[in-house]
Structure formats: structure tokens, C-alpha cells
PDB file of C-alpha atoms in Angstrom:
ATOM      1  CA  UNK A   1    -229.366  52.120 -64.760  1.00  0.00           C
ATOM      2  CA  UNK A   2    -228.235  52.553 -68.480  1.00  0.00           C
ATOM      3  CA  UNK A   3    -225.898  55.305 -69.282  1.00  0.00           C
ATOM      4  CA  UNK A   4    -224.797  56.046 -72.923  1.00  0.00           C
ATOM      5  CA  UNK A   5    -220.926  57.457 -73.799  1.00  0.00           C
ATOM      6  CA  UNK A   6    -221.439  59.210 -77.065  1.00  0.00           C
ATOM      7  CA  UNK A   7    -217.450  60.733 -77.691  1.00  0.00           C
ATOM      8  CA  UNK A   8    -215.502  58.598 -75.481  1.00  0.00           C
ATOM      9  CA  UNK A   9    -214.622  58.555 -71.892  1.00  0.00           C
ATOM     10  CA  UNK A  10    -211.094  57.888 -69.615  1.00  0.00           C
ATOM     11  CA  UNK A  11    -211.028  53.644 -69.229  1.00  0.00           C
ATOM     12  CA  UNK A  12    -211.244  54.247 -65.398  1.00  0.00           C
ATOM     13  CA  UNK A  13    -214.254  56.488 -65.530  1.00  0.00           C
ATOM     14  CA  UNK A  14    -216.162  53.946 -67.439  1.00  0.00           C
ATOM     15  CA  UNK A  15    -214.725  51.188 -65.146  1.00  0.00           C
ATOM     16  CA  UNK A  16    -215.976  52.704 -62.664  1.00  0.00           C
ATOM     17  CA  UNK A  17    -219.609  53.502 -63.896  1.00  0.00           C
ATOM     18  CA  UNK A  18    -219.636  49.745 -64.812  1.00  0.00           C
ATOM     19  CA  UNK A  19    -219.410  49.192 -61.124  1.00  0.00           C
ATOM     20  CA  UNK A  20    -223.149  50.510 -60.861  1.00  0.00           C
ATOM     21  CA  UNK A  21    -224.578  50.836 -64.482  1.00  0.00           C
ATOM     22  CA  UNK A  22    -225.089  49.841 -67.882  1.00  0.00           C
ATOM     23  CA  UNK A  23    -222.427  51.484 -69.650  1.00  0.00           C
ATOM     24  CA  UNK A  24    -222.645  51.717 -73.820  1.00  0.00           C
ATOM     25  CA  UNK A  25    -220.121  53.738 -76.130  1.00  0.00           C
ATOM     26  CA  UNK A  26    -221.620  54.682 -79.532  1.00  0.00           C
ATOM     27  CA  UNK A  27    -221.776  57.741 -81.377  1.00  0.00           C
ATOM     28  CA  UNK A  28    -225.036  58.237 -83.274  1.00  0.00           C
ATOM     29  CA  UNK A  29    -226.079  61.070 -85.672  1.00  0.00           C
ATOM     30  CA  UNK A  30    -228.226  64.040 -85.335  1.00  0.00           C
ATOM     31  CA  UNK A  31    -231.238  62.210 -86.757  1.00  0.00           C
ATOM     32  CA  UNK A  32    -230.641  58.898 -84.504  1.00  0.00           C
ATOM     33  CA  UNK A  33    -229.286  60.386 -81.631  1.00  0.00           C
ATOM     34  CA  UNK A  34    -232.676  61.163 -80.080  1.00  0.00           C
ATOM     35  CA  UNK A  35    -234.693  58.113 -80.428  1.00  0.00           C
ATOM     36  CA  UNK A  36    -231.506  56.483 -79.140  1.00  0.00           C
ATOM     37  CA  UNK A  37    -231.588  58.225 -75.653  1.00  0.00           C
ATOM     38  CA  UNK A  38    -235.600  57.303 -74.935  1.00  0.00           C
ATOM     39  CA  UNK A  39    -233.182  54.285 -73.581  1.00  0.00           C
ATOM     40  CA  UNK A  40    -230.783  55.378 -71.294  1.00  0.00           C
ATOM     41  CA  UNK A  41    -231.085  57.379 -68.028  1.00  0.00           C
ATOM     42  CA  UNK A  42    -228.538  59.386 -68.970  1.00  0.00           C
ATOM     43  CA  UNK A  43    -225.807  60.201 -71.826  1.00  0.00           C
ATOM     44  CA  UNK A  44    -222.077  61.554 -71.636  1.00  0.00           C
ATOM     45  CA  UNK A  45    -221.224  63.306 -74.309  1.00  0.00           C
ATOM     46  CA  UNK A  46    -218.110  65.645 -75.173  1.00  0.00           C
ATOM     47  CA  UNK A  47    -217.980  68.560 -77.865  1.00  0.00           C
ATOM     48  CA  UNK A  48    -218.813  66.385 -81.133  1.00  0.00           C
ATOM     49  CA  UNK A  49    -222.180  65.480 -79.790  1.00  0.00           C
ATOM     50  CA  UNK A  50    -224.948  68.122 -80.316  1.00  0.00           C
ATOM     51  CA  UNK A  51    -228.055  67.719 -78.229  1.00  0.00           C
ATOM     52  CA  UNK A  52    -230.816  69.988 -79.494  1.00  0.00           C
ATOM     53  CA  UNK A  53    -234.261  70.710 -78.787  1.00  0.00           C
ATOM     54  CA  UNK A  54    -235.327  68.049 -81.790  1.00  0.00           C
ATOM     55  CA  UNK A  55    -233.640  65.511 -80.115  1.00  0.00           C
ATOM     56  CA  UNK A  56    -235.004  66.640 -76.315  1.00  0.00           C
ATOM     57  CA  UNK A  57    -238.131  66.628 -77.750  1.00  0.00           C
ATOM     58  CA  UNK A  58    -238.072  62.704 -78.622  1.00  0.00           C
ATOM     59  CA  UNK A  59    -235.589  61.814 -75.464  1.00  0.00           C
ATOM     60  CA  UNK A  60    -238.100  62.754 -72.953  1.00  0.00           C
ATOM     61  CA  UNK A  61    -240.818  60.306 -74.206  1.00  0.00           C
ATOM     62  CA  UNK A  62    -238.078  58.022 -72.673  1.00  0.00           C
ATOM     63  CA  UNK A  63    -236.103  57.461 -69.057  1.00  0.00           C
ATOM     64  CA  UNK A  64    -233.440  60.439 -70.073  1.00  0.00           C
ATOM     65  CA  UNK A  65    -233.059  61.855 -66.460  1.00  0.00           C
ATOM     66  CA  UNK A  66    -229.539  63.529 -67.484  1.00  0.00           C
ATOM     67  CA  UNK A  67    -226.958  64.892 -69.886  1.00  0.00           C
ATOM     68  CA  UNK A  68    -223.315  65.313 -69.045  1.00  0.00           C
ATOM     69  CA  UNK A  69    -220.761  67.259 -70.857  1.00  0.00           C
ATOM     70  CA  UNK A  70    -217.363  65.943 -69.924  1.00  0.00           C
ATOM     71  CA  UNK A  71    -215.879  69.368 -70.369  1.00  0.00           C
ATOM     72  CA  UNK A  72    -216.962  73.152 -69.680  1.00  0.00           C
ATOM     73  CA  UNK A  73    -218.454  74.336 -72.879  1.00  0.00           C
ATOM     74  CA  UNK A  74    -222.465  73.398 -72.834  1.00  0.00           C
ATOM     75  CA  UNK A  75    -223.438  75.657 -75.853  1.00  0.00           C
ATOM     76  CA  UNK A  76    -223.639  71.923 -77.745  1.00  0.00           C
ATOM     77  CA  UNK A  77    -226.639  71.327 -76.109  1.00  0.00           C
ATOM     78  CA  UNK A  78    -229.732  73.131 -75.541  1.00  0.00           C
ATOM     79  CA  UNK A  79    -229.688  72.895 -72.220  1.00  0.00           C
ATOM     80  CA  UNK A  80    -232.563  75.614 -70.925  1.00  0.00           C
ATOM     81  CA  UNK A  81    -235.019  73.751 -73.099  1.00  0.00           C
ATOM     82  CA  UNK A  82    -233.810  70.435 -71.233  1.00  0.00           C
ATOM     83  CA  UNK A  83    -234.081  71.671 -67.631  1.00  0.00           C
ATOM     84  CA  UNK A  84    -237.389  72.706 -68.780  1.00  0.00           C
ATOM     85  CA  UNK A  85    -238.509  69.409 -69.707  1.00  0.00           C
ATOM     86  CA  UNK A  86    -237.114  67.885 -66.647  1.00  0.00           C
ATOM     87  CA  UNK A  87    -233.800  67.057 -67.835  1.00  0.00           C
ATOM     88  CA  UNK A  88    -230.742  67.598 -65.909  1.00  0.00           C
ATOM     89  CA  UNK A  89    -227.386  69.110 -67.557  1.00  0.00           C
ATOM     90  CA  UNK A  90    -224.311  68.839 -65.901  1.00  0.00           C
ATOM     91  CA  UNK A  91    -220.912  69.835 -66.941  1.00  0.00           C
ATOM     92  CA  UNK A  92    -217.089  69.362 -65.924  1.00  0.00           C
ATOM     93  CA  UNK A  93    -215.886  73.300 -65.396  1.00  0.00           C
ATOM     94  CA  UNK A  94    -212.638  72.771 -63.250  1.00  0.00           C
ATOM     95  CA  UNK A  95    -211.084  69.428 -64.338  1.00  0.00           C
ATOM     96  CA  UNK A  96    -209.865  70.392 -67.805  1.00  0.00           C
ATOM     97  CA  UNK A  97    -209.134  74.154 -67.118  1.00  0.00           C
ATOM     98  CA  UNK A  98    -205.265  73.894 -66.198  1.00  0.00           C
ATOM     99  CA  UNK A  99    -204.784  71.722 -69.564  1.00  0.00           C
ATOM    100  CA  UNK A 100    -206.616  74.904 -71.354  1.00  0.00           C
ATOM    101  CA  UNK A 101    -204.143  76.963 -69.420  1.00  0.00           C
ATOM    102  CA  UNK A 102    -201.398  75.813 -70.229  1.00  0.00           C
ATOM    103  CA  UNK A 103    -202.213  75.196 -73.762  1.00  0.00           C
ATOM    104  CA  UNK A 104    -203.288  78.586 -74.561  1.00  0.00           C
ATOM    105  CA  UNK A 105    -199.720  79.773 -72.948  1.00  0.00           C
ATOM    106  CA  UNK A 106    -197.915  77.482 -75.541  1.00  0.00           C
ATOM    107  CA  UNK A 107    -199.770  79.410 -78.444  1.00  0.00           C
ATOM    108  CA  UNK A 108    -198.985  82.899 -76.579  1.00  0.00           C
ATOM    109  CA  UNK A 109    -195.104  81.157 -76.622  1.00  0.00           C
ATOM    110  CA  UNK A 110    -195.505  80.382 -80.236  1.00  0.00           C
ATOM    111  CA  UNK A 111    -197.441  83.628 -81.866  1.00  0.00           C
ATOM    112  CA  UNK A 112    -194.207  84.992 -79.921  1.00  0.00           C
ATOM    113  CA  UNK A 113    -191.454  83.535 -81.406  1.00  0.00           C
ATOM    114  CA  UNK A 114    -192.373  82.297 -85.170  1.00  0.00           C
ATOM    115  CA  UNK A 115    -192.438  78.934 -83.407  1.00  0.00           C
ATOM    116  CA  UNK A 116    -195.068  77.696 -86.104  1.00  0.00           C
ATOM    117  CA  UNK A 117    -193.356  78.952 -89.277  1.00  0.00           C
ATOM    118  CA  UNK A 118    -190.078  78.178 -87.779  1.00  0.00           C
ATOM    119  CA  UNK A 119    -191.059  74.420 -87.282  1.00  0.00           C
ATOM    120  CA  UNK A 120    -192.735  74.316 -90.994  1.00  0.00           C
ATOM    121  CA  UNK A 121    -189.178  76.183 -92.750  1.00  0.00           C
ATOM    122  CA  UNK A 122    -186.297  74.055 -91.516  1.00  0.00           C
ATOM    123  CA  UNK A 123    -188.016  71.118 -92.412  1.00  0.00           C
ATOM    124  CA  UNK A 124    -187.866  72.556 -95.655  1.00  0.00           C
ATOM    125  CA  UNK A 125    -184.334  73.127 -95.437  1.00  0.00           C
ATOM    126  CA  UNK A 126    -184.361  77.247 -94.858  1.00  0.00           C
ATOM    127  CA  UNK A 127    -182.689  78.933 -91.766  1.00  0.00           C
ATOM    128  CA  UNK A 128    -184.182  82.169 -91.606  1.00  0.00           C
ATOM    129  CA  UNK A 129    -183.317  83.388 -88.632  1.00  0.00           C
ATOM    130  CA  UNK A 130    -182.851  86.470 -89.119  1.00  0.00           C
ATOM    131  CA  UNK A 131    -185.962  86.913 -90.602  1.00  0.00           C
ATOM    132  CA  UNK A 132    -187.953  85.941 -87.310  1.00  0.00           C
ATOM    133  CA  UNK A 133    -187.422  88.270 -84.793  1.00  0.00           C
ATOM    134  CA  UNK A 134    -190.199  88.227 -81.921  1.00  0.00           C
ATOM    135  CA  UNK A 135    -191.030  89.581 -78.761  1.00  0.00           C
ATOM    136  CA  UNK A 136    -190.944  88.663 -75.443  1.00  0.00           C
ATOM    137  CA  UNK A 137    -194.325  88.170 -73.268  1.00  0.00           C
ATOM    138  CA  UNK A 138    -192.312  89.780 -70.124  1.00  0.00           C
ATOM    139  CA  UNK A 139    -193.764  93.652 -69.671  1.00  0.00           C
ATOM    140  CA  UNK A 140    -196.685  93.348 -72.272  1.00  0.00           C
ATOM    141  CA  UNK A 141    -199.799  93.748 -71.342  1.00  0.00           C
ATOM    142  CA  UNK A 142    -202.322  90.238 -71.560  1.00  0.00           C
ATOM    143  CA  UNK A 143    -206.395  91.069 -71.610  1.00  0.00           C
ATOM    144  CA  UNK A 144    -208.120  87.765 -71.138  1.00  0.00           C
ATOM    145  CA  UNK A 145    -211.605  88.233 -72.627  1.00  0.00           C
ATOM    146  CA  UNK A 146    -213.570  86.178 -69.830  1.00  0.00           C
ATOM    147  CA  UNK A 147    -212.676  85.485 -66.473  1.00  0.00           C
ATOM    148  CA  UNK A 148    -213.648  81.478 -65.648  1.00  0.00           C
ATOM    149  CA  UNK A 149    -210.942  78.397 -64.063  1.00  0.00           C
ATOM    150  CA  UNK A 150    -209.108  78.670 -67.399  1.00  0.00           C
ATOM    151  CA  UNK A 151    -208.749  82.226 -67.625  1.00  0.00           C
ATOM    152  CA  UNK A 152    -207.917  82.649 -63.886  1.00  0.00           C
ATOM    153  CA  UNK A 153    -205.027  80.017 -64.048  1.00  0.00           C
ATOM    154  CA  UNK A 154    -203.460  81.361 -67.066  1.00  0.00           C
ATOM    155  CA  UNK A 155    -203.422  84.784 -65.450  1.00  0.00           C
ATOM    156  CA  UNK A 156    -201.311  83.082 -62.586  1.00  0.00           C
ATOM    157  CA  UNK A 157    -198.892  82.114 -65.156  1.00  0.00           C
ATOM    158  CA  UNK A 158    -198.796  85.063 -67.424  1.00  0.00           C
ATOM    159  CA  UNK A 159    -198.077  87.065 -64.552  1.00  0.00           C
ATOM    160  CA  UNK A 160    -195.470  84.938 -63.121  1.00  0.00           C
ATOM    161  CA  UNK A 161    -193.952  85.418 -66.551  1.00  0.00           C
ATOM    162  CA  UNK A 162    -193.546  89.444 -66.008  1.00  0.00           C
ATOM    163  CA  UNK A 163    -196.912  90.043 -67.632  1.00  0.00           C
ATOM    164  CA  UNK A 164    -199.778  92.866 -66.740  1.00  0.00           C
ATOM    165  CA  UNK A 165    -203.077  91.496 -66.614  1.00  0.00           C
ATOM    166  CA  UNK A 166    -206.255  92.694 -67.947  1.00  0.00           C
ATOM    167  CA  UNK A 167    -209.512  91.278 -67.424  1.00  0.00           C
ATOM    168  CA  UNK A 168    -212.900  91.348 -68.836  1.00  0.00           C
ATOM    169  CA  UNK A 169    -215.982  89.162 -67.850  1.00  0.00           C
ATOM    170  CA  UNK A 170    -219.639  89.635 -68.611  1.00  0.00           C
ATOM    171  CA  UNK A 171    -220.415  89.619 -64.397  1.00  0.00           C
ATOM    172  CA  UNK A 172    -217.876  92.253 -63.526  1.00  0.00           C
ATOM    173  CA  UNK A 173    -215.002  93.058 -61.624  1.00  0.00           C
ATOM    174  CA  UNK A 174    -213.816  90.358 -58.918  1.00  0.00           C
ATOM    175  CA  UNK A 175    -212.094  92.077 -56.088  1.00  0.00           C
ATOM    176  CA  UNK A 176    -210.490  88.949 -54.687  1.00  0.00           C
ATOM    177  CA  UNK A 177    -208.100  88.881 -57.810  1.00  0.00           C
ATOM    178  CA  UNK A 178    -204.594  91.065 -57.935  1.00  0.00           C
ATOM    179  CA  UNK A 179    -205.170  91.906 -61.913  1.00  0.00           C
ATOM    180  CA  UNK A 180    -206.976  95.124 -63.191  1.00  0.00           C
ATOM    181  CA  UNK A 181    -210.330  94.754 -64.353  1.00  0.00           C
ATOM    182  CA  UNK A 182    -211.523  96.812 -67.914  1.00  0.00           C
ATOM    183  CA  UNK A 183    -214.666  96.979 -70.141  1.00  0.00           C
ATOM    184  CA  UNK A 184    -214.208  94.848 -73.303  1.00  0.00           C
ATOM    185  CA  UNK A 185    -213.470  97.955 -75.537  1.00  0.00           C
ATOM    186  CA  UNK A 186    -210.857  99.323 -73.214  1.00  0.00           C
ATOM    187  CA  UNK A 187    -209.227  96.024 -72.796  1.00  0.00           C
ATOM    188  CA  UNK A 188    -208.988  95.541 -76.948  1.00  0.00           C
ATOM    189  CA  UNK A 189    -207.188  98.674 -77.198  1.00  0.00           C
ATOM    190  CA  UNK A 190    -204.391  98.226 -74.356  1.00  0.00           C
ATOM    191  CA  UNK A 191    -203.529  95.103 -74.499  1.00  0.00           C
ATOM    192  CA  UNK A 192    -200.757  93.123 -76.657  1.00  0.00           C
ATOM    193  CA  UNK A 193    -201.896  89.942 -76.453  1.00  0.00           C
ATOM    194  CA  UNK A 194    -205.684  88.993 -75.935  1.00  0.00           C
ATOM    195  CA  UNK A 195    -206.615  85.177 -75.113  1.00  0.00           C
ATOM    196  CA  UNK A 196    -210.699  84.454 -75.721  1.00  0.00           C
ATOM    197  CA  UNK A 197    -212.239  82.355 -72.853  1.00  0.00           C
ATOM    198  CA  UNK A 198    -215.923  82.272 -73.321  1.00  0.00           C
ATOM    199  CA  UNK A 199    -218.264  80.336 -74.686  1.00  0.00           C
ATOM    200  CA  UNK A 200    -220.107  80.676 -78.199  1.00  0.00           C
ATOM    201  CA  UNK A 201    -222.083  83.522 -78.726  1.00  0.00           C
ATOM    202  CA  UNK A 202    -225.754  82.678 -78.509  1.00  0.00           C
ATOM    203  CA  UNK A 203    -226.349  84.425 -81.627  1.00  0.00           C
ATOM    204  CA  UNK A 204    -223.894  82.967 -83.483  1.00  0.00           C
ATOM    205  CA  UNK A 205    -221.741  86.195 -84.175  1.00  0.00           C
ATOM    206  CA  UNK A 206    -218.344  86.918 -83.620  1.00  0.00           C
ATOM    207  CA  UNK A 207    -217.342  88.385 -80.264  1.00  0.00           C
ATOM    208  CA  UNK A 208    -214.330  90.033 -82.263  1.00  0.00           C
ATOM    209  CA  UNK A 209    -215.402  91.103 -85.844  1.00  0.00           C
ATOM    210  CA  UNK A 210    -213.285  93.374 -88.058  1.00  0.00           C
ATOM    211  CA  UNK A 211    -214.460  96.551 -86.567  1.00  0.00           C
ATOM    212  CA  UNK A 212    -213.227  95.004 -82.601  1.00  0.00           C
ATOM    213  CA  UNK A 213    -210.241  93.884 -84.804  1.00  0.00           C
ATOM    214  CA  UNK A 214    -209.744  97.316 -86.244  1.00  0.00           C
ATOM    215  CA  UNK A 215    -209.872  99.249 -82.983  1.00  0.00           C
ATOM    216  CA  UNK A 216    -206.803  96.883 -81.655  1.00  0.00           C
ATOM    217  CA  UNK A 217    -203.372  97.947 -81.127  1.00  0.00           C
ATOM    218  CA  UNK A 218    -201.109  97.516 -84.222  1.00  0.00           C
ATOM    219  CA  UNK A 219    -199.491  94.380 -84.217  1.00  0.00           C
ATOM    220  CA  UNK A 220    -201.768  92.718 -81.527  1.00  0.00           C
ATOM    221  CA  UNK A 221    -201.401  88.701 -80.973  1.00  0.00           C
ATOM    222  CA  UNK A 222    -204.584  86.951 -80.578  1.00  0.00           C
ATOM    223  CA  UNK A 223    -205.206  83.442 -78.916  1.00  0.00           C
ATOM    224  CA  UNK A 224    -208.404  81.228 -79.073  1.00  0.00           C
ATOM    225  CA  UNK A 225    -208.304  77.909 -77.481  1.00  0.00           C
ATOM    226  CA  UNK A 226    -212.254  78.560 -76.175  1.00  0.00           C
ATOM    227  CA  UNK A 227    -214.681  78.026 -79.069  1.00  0.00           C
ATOM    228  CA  UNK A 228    -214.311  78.703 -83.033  1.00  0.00           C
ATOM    229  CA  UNK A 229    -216.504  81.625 -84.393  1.00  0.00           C
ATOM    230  CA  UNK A 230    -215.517  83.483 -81.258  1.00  0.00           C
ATOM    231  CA  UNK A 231    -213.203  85.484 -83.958  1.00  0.00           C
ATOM    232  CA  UNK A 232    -214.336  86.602 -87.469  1.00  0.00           C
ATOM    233  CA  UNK A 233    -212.201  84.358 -89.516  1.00  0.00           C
ATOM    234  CA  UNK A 234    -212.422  86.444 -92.457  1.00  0.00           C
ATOM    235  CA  UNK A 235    -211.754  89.556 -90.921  1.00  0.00           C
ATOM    236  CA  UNK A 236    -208.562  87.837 -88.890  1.00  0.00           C
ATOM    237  CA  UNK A 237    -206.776  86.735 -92.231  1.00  0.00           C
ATOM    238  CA  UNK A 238    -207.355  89.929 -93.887  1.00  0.00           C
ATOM    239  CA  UNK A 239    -206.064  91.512 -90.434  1.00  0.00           C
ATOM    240  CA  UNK A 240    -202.693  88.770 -90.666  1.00  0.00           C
ATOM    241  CA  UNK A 241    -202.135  89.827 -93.712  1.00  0.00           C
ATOM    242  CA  UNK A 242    -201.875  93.476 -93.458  1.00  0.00           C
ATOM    243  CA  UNK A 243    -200.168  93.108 -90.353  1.00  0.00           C
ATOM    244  CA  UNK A 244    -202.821  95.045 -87.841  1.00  0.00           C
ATOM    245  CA  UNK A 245    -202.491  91.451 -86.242  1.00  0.00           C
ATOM    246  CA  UNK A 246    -199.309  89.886 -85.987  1.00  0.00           C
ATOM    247  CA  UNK A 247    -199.850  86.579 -85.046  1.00  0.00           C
ATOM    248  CA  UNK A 248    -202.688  84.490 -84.163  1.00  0.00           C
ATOM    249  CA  UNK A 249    -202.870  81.188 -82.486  1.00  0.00           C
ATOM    250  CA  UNK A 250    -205.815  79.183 -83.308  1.00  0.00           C
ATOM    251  CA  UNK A 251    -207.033  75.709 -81.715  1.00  0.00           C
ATOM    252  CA  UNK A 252    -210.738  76.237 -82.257  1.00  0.00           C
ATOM    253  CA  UNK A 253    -212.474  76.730 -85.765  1.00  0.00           C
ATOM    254  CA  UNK A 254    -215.561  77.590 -87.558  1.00  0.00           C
ATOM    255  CA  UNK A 255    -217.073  73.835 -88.728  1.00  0.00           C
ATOM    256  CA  UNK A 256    -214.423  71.771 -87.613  1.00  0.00           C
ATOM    257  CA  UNK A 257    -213.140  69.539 -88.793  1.00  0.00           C
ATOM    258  CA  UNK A 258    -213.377  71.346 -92.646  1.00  0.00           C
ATOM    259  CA  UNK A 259    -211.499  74.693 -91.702  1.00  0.00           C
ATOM    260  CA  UNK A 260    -210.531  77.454 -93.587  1.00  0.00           C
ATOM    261  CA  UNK A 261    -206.859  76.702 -94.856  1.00  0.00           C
ATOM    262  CA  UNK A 262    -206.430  79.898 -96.293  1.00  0.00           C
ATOM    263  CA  UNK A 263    -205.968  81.233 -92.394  1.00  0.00           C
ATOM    264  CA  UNK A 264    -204.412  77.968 -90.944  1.00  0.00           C
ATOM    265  CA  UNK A 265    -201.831  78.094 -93.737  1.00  0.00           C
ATOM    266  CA  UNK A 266    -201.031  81.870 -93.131  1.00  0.00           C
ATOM    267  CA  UNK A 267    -197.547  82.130 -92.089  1.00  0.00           C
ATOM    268  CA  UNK A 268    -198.012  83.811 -88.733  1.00  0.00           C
ATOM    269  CA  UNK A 269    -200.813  81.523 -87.405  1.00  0.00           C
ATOM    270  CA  UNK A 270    -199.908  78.780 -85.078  1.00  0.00           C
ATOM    271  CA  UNK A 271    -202.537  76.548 -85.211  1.00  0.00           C
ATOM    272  CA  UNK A 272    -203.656  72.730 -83.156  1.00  0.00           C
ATOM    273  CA  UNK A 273    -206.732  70.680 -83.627  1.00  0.00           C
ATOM    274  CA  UNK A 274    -208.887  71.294 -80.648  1.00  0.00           C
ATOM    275  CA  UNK A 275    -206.080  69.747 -78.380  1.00  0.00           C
ATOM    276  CA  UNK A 276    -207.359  72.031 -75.189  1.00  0.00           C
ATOM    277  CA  UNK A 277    -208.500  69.136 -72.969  1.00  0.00           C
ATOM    278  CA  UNK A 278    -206.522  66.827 -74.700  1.00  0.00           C
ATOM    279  CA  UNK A 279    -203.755  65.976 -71.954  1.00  0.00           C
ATOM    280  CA  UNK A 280    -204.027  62.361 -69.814  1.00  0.00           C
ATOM    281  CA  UNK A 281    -204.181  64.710 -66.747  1.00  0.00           C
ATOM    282  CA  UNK A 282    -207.559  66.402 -67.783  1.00  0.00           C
ATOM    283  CA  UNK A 283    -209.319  63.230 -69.033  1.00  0.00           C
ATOM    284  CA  UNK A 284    -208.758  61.455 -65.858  1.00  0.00           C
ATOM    285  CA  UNK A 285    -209.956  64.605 -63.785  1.00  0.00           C
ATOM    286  CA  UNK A 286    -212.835  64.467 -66.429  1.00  0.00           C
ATOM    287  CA  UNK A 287    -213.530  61.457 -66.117  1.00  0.00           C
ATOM    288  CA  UNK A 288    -213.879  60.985 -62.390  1.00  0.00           C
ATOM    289  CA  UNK A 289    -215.892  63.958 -61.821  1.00  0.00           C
ATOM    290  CA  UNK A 290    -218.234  62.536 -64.971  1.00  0.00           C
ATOM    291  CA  UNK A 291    -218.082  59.484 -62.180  1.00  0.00           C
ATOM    292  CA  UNK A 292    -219.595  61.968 -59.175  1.00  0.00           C
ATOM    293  CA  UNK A 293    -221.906  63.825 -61.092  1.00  0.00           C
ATOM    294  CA  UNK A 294    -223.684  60.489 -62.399  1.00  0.00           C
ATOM    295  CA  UNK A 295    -223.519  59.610 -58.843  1.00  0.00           C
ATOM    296  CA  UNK A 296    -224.572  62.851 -56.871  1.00  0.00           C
ATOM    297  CA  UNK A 297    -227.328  62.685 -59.073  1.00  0.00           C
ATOM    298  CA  UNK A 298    -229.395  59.257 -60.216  1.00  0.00           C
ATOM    299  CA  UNK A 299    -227.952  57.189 -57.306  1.00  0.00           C
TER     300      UNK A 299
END
């Protein structure tokens, strides 16, 4: 068996597939990438891989038997058009959702509390405390915009924290859950905070344009740690700086790694490079269920 690792893997994980396989790393552009895979039964990739229907189309004159995204999000790869040609796609959907979690808490801490500009003044020599006076997440009201392992655990914490949950997801209400459940336009006009937790839209468009934006609560705090375009860049920055939106925090961008600096630099925008998995907890959780799922299904 030959297995390709296109964006890296945990050491033990590929230790491990080493134990039964033929284990390569490389990363190979768009144009390469499918000519490449005619020679491995099956390829691990991560978010900078895309795996599209031009590159299905040439892998499956090969032995590619099945892709694996070590991570949730599988909007990287065309994955419909691969089950249809008799190509499995697996995913990871649990192992890195309590990094996400907790990440996307730190950016509700920091669109909070001016943690972001407070970090980028004093190392500029300014103390301007009294010019950064927040709020506190205790008695607001949090509507999580998708209701998956991420969204689920950060609800647990938010509401340990004093906060009232609202939830929206596109398959409905889930009764088994102590947090109040609201359409998607209800949910943008309540809440105080709203944290994104879907994937891309298969369209391409914004889940929250300006007119979503616009029909927000004055002063709303928005956090994406899910996918970038999920937000209207554009309409966010000219939202930050009229001050409709207070604060945004921002780990996922429109064609990363080139983002707009105009909105990362804005003053009230805490912002990370994609760090949502990025915690030696998740990669090793990642990386051993990578380890089943190989397993479970060529062996």
C-alpha cells in the first residue's frame, strides 16, 4: 500500500502508517497533484491541498481508493464527484473541535477587552487605558451560526461563563441540548456576539454580507475561526469602522495567505493565522484517527 501526506502529518501518525504502508510527504501543485495520485492508494491532505474534479478526473486512471482530510472542513475537495467515481472521502470531525473551541473563546476574550490593540500600543510605548473600556461576555447573549463538535463545545463554555446561548443550524433544532434554538435572521438580531461554524458556502458567497451585517445589533462582536469568505470582508471593515460592529476576531481569510490588511490592521480586529487546529493536542487526535480511517478502510 502507498499512501501520500500532502500538508504534513503528527510524527506518530506517520510512524504508525509506516508500520503497514508506503508512506511519502510532498506537496505538489494543482497541475501535478493529479497525475501524482494515479500512484498511491490513498492521499492525506489538510486545508492547503485542493482536490478538484480536474485532478479526480486523472487520479482515477490510477489505484486512488481514498482521500483523507485530517480536519473537518471537506469543501477543499470535490468530494461528491469523487464518491461518484469510486473514491472514498473521509474526514477528522471530532479530533480538532475542542482546539477550535477554545480558540474561538480566546478571540470572543480578545474582541472583549481591546486585547489585540492593547498588545500592539504598549509595545509602542502608549498606556491607554482609559481609552479601552470593554465588556464582559457574562449576561450577553452568544448565537453560534452552526451547530457541529466545535460549536457544541464552545456553547459548554460560553455558558459556563454566564452566557445565553443561541443556536442556528441548517438541520434544525436539537432537543437534547439546554440552549434555545432560532432561525438565522432572528439569531443576527439578538445576539451580542455571533461565532461562524460552518463550512464554505457552495456558491462562494458570504453567509453574512452587509445587508445580514446591517440588520445586527449595534455594536455586535463577530468571530470566525470556521472558513474565510464566510463574512463579506468589505462590508465588515466598512461595518468596524462606523462602529455597527465593534470588534471582530478573524482567524480565517479570503485567499490566504495574501489577506486584506486594510481589515487585519483595523484597530478593533483581533486577528491569528489559521491557528484553529493548531494545538499538539488536536494533531495527535488528528493524526491517530487519520491512522483508523486508513485502516477501517483499505486494510
Amino acid at each position: 500500500m502507498k499512501i501520500l501526506i500532502t500538508d504534513g502529518l503528527a510524527k506518530d501518525a506517520i510512524a504508525a502508517l509506516q508500520e503497514f504502508a508506503e508512506v511519502d510527504e510532498h506537496f505538489y501543485e494543482p497541475d501535478a497533484l493529479g497525475e501524482a495520485l494515479k500512484d498511491y492508494d490513498a492521499v492525506i491532505i489538510r486545508s492547503a491541498t485542493q482536490i478538484r474534479q480536474a485532478q479526480i478526473d486523472i487520479a482515477k486512471t490510477g489505484q486512488l481508493k481514498l482521500i483523507v482530510r485530517a480536519g473537518v472542513g471537506i469543501d477543499n475537495i470535490d468530494h461528491a464527484y469523487a464518491k461518484d467515481q469510486g473514491i472514498h472521502v473521509r474526514n477528522t470531525p471530532s479530533a480538532n473541535a475542542n482546539a477550535m473551541a477554545e480558540l474561538t473563546l480566546a478571540q470572543l476574550f480578545a474582541v472583549s477587552r481591546f486585547i489585540a490593540a492593547a498588545n500592539v500600543t504598549m509595545r509602542k510605548g502608549e498606556w491607554n487605558k482609559k481609552n479601552y473600556r470593554g465588556v464582559e461576555l457574562a449576561g450577553k447573549t452568544l448565537g453560534l451560526i452552526g451547530f457541529g463538535h466545535t460549536a457544541r463545545l464552545l456553547a459548554d463554555k460560553c455558558a459556563a461563563l454566564g452566557m445565553d446561548i443561541l443556536y442556528y443550524d441548517i438541520v434544525g433544532a436539537d432537543d437534547q441540548v439546554p440552549y434555545t434554538y432560532a432561525d438565522m435572521a432572528d439569531l443576527i438580531q439578538k445576539a451580542d456576539f455571533i461565532t461562524l461554524h460552518t463550512p464554505a458556502s457552495k456558491d462562494g458567497k458570504p453567509l453574512l454580507d452587509g445587508g445580514a451585517i446591517a440588520s445586527m445589533k449595534d455594536g455586535v462582536r463577530l468571530v470566525n475561526c470556521a472558513r474565510g469568505g464566510l463574512i463579506d470582508e468589505a462590508a465588515l471593515l466598512e461595518a468596524l469602522t462606523t462602529g455597527k460592529v465593534a470588534a471582530a476576531g478573524l482567524d480565517v481569510f479570503v485567499g490566504e495567505p495574501d489577506v486584506n490588511l486594510d481589515l487585519v490592521n483595523h484597530p478593533n480586529v483581533s486577528v491569528t493565522p489559521h491557528l484553529g487546529a493548531q494545538t499538539y493536542e488536536a494533531q495527535t487526535r488528528v493524526g491517530k484517527e487519520v491512522v483508523d480511517v486508513v485502516k477501517e478502510e483499505l486494510c
